[in-house]
Amino acid sequence: RKEVEQDPGPFNVPEGATVAFNCTYSNSASQSFFWYRQDCRKEPKLLMSVYSSGNEDGRFTAQLNRASQYISLLIRDSKLSDSATYLCVVNGKIGNQFYFGTGTSLTVIP
Amino acid sequence: ETGVTQSPTHLIKTRGQQVTLRCSSQSGHNTVSWYQQALGQGPQFIFQYYREEENGRGNFPPRFSGLQFPNYSSELNVNALELDDSALYLCASSSQTVFEQFFGPGTRLTVL
């Protein structure tokens, strides 16, 4: 079983839409959770950390459900500039070793 | 910009050759992690270096090796290159107290 599983999409949504991504993880001992964004042929960039209580940053909301071992990312009022691949990241068994999902591709259409 | 730099940006090698990739960590970060990202996949953890020692390793063979220097910069060495080693190699810097990792722009390796 993979450490982190994501629906690869692609998600094609119109501008202004709300879109949600989910991700499940297998290691119940994981302590740190993140969403990264990766533009085509670029490096991943930290979008937001995910806290147990859930957290929001502008149009982006991240939530963690430890009981079901999944994290989610909600993007409201999608912009063209949100088009990218979104990577779910969970820390592993050893310190801050990261496990990445395969990424979910989002295209926002005018 | 993250302040993490990698060199070279692109590299073409042939099967059986050896390659060394370099990474300079962000100021204030003492930990460097290396990842391999094949096309269409998420980054896969290779190993992590902290205090000049390997601090965790993913499922990669021994021909993948690394170093960390006193200034926290790091090298990734790959011996006996195989076609499947063609990928984007990313390094990420972090500290032992703040778990967010910040990535460099990557080195795109092509093995022919």
mmCIF file of N, CA and C in Angstrom, chain A residues 2 31-32 34 36 38 41-46 49 51 87 91 94-103, chain B residues 31 35 37 40-43 45 48 55-57 88 90 94-96 98-105 108:
data_model
loop_
_atom_site.group_PDB
_atom_site.id
_atom_site.type_symbol
_atom_site.label_atom_id
_atom_site.label_comp_id
_atom_site.label_asym_id
_atom_site.label_seq_id
_atom_site.Cartn_x
_atom_site.Cartn_y
_atom_site.Cartn_z
ATOM 1 N N LYS A 2 0.527 2.222 -0.815
ATOM 2 C CA LYS A 2 1.313 3.444 -0.871
ATOM 3 C C LYS A 2 1.127 4.251 0.413
ATOM 4 N N GLN A 31 2.828 12.928 11.758
ATOM 5 C CA GLN A 31 2.545 14.103 12.573
ATOM 6 C C GLN A 31 2.436 15.401 11.779
ATOM 7 N N SER A 32 3.036 15.420 10.613
ATOM 8 C CA SER A 32 3.059 16.672 9.843
ATOM 9 C C SER A 32 2.450 16.441 8.472
ATOM 10 N N PHE A 34 1.109 18.515 4.748
ATOM 11 C CA PHE A 34 1.270 19.730 3.952
ATOM 12 C C PHE A 34 0.584 19.559 2.610
ATOM 13 N N TYR A 36 1.529 21.006 -1.188
ATOM 14 C CA TYR A 36 2.464 21.725 -2.039
ATOM 15 C C TYR A 36 1.823 21.925 -3.400
ATOM 16 N N GLN A 38 2.792 22.486 -7.503
ATOM 17 C CA GLN A 38 3.892 22.331 -8.459
ATOM 18 C C GLN A 38 3.416 22.759 -9.839
ATOM 19 N N ARG A 41 7.086 21.565 -14.808
ATOM 20 C CA ARG A 41 8.534 21.574 -14.935
ATOM 21 C C ARG A 41 9.216 22.495 -13.922
ATOM 22 N N LYS A 42 8.530 22.768 -12.810
ATOM 23 C CA LYS A 42 9.123 23.562 -11.731
ATOM 24 C C LYS A 42 9.183 22.723 -10.453
ATOM 25 N N GLU A 43 9.828 23.278 -9.428
ATOM 26 C CA GLU A 43 9.901 22.589 -8.156
ATOM 27 C C GLU A 43 8.612 22.754 -7.359
ATOM 28 N N PRO A 44 8.328 21.816 -6.449
ATOM 29 C CA PRO A 44 7.154 21.995 -5.571
ATOM 30 C C PRO A 44 7.365 23.200 -4.650
ATOM 31 N N LYS A 45 6.275 23.914 -4.412
ATOM 32 C CA LYS A 45 6.329 25.056 -3.493
ATOM 33 C C LYS A 45 5.271 24.875 -2.413
ATOM 34 N N LEU A 46 5.671 25.148 -1.195
ATOM 35 C CA LEU A 46 4.764 24.978 -0.068
ATOM 36 C C LEU A 46 3.554 25.889 -0.214
ATOM 37 N N SER A 49 0.655 24.379 5.413
ATOM 38 C CA SER A 49 0.704 23.267 6.348
ATOM 39 C C SER A 49 -0.730 22.948 6.760
ATOM 40 N N TYR A 51 -3.109 21.715 9.858
ATOM 41 C CA TYR A 51 -3.149 21.543 11.303
ATOM 42 C C TYR A 51 -4.392 20.770 11.697
ATOM 43 N N LEU A 87 0.132 18.673 -4.598
ATOM 44 C CA LEU A 87 0.746 17.489 -3.997
ATOM 45 C C LEU A 87 0.429 17.425 -2.509
ATOM 46 N N ASN A 91 4.586 13.443 6.586
ATOM 47 C CA ASN A 91 5.917 13.037 7.048
ATOM 48 C C ASN A 91 5.908 11.556 7.366
ATOM 49 N N ILE A 94 10.538 8.373 9.818
ATOM 50 C CA ILE A 94 11.790 8.903 10.336
ATOM 51 C C ILE A 94 11.769 10.417 10.224
ATOM 52 N N GLY A 95 11.651 11.083 11.335
ATOM 53 C CA GLY A 95 11.741 12.535 11.390
ATOM 54 C C GLY A 95 10.946 13.223 10.311
ATOM 55 N N ASN A 96 11.606 14.134 9.579
ATOM 56 C CA ASN A 96 10.870 14.868 8.564
ATOM 57 C C ASN A 96 11.116 14.333 7.166
ATOM 58 N N GLN A 97 11.188 13.021 7.063
ATOM 59 C CA GLN A 97 11.150 12.368 5.759
ATOM 60 C C GLN A 97 9.754 12.547 5.200
ATOM 61 N N PHE A 98 9.652 13.061 4.000
ATOM 62 C CA PHE A 98 8.361 13.358 3.412
ATOM 63 C C PHE A 98 7.932 12.263 2.448
ATOM 64 N N TYR A 99 6.649 11.936 2.481
ATOM 65 C CA TYR A 99 6.046 11.098 1.453
ATOM 66 C C TYR A 99 5.065 11.947 0.660
ATOM 67 N N PHE A 100 5.220 11.925 -0.647
ATOM 68 C CA PHE A 100 4.365 12.697 -1.540
ATOM 69 C C PHE A 100 3.336 11.805 -2.213
ATOM 70 N N GLY A 101 2.153 12.357 -2.422
ATOM 71 C CA GLY A 101 1.213 11.718 -3.322
ATOM 72 C C GLY A 101 1.651 11.950 -4.757
ATOM 73 N N THR A 102 0.936 11.351 -5.689
ATOM 74 C CA THR A 102 1.294 11.501 -7.101
ATOM 75 C C THR A 102 0.885 12.867 -7.643
ATOM 76 N N GLY A 103 0.050 13.577 -6.870
ATOM 77 C CA GLY A 103 -0.369 14.899 -7.305
ATOM 78 C C GLY A 103 -1.710 14.871 -8.021
ATOM 79 N N THR B 31 19.445 20.756 7.394
ATOM 80 C CA THR B 31 19.025 19.438 6.923
ATOM 81 C C THR B 31 18.715 19.509 5.425
ATOM 82 N N TYR B 35 15.201 14.068 -3.440
ATOM 83 C CA TYR B 35 14.055 13.378 -3.997
ATOM 84 C C TYR B 35 14.272 13.141 -5.493
ATOM 85 N N GLN B 37 11.996 12.664 -8.938
ATOM 86 C CA GLN B 37 10.645 12.799 -9.465
ATOM 87 C C GLN B 37 10.625 12.387 -10.929
ATOM 88 N N GLY B 40 5.239 12.601 -14.313
ATOM 89 C CA GLY B 40 3.887 12.207 -13.948
ATOM 90 C C GLY B 40 3.742 11.609 -12.557
ATOM 91 N N GLN B 41 4.830 11.628 -11.794
ATOM 92 C CA GLN B 41 4.792 11.066 -10.446
ATOM 93 C C GLN B 41 5.114 12.138 -9.409
ATOM 94 N N GLY B 42 4.799 11.841 -8.161
ATOM 95 C CA GLY B 42 5.228 12.713 -7.086
ATOM 96 C C GLY B 42 6.681 12.436 -6.737
ATOM 97 N N PRO B 43 7.346 13.365 -6.090
ATOM 98 C CA PRO B 43 8.735 13.137 -5.676
ATOM 99 C C PRO B 43 8.859 11.926 -4.754
ATOM 100 N N PHE B 45 11.295 10.024 -1.970
ATOM 101 C CA PHE B 45 12.383 10.302 -1.031
ATOM 102 C C PHE B 45 13.560 9.382 -1.279
ATOM 103 N N GLN B 48 18.108 11.657 3.426
ATOM 104 C CA GLN B 48 18.199 12.942 4.107
ATOM 105 C C GLN B 48 19.539 13.021 4.830
ATOM 106 N N ASN B 55 20.449 10.523 7.507
ATOM 107 C CA ASN B 55 19.442 10.522 8.570
ATOM 108 C C ASN B 55 18.123 9.997 8.027
ATOM 109 N N GLY B 56 18.179 8.827 7.430
ATOM 110 C CA GLY B 56 16.976 8.251 6.842
ATOM 111 C C GLY B 56 17.174 8.049 5.357
ATOM 112 N N ARG B 57 16.646 6.940 4.853
ATOM 113 C CA ARG B 57 16.828 6.583 3.453
ATOM 114 C C ARG B 57 15.560 5.945 2.927
ATOM 115 N N LEU B 88 13.718 14.235 -12.643
ATOM 116 C CA LEU B 88 14.053 15.506 -12.016
ATOM 117 C C LEU B 88 14.520 15.201 -10.599
ATOM 118 N N LEU B 90 15.407 16.620 -7.020
ATOM 119 C CA LEU B 90 15.109 17.793 -6.199
ATOM 120 C C LEU B 90 15.808 17.682 -4.857
ATOM 121 N N SER B 94 15.617 22.107 5.207
ATOM 122 C CA SER B 94 14.737 22.294 6.341
ATOM 123 C C SER B 94 15.603 22.346 7.588
ATOM 124 N N SER B 95 14.947 22.475 8.737
ATOM 125 C CA SER B 95 15.688 22.373 9.981
ATOM 126 C C SER B 95 15.063 21.244 10.791
ATOM 127 N N GLN B 96 15.670 20.889 11.878
ATOM 128 C CA GLN B 96 15.148 19.806 12.701
ATOM 129 C C GLN B 96 14.003 20.270 13.596
ATOM 130 N N VAL B 98 11.698 22.886 12.406
ATOM 131 C CA VAL B 98 10.596 23.354 11.553
ATOM 132 C C VAL B 98 10.509 22.378 10.393
ATOM 133 N N PHE B 99 9.397 21.682 10.280
ATOM 134 C CA PHE B 99 9.345 20.566 9.350
ATOM 135 C C PHE B 99 9.054 20.939 7.905
ATOM 136 N N GLU B 100 8.650 22.174 7.662
ATOM 137 C CA GLU B 100 8.424 22.532 6.256
ATOM 138 C C GLU B 100 9.721 22.389 5.478
ATOM 139 N N GLN B 101 9.629 21.850 4.282
ATOM 140 C CA GLN B 101 10.796 21.706 3.423
ATOM 141 C C GLN B 101 10.658 22.650 2.235
ATOM 142 N N PHE B 102 11.782 23.254 1.867
ATOM 143 C CA PHE B 102 11.803 24.219 0.768
ATOM 144 C C PHE B 102 12.712 23.689 -0.325
ATOM 145 N N PHE B 103 12.173 23.641 -1.522
ATOM 146 C CA PHE B 103 12.839 22.957 -2.611
ATOM 147 C C PHE B 103 13.647 23.892 -3.491
ATOM 148 N N GLY B 104 14.740 23.334 -4.005
ATOM 149 C CA GLY B 104 15.481 23.998 -5.053
ATOM 150 C C GLY B 104 14.826 23.743 -6.393
ATOM 151 N N PRO B 105 15.341 24.371 -7.454
ATOM 152 C CA PRO B 105 14.714 24.262 -8.763
ATOM 153 C C PRO B 105 14.896 22.903 -9.438
ATOM 154 N N ARG B 108 17.540 18.315 -13.924
ATOM 155 C CA ARG B 108 16.874 17.366 -14.822
ATOM 156 C C ARG B 108 17.950 16.481 -15.448
#
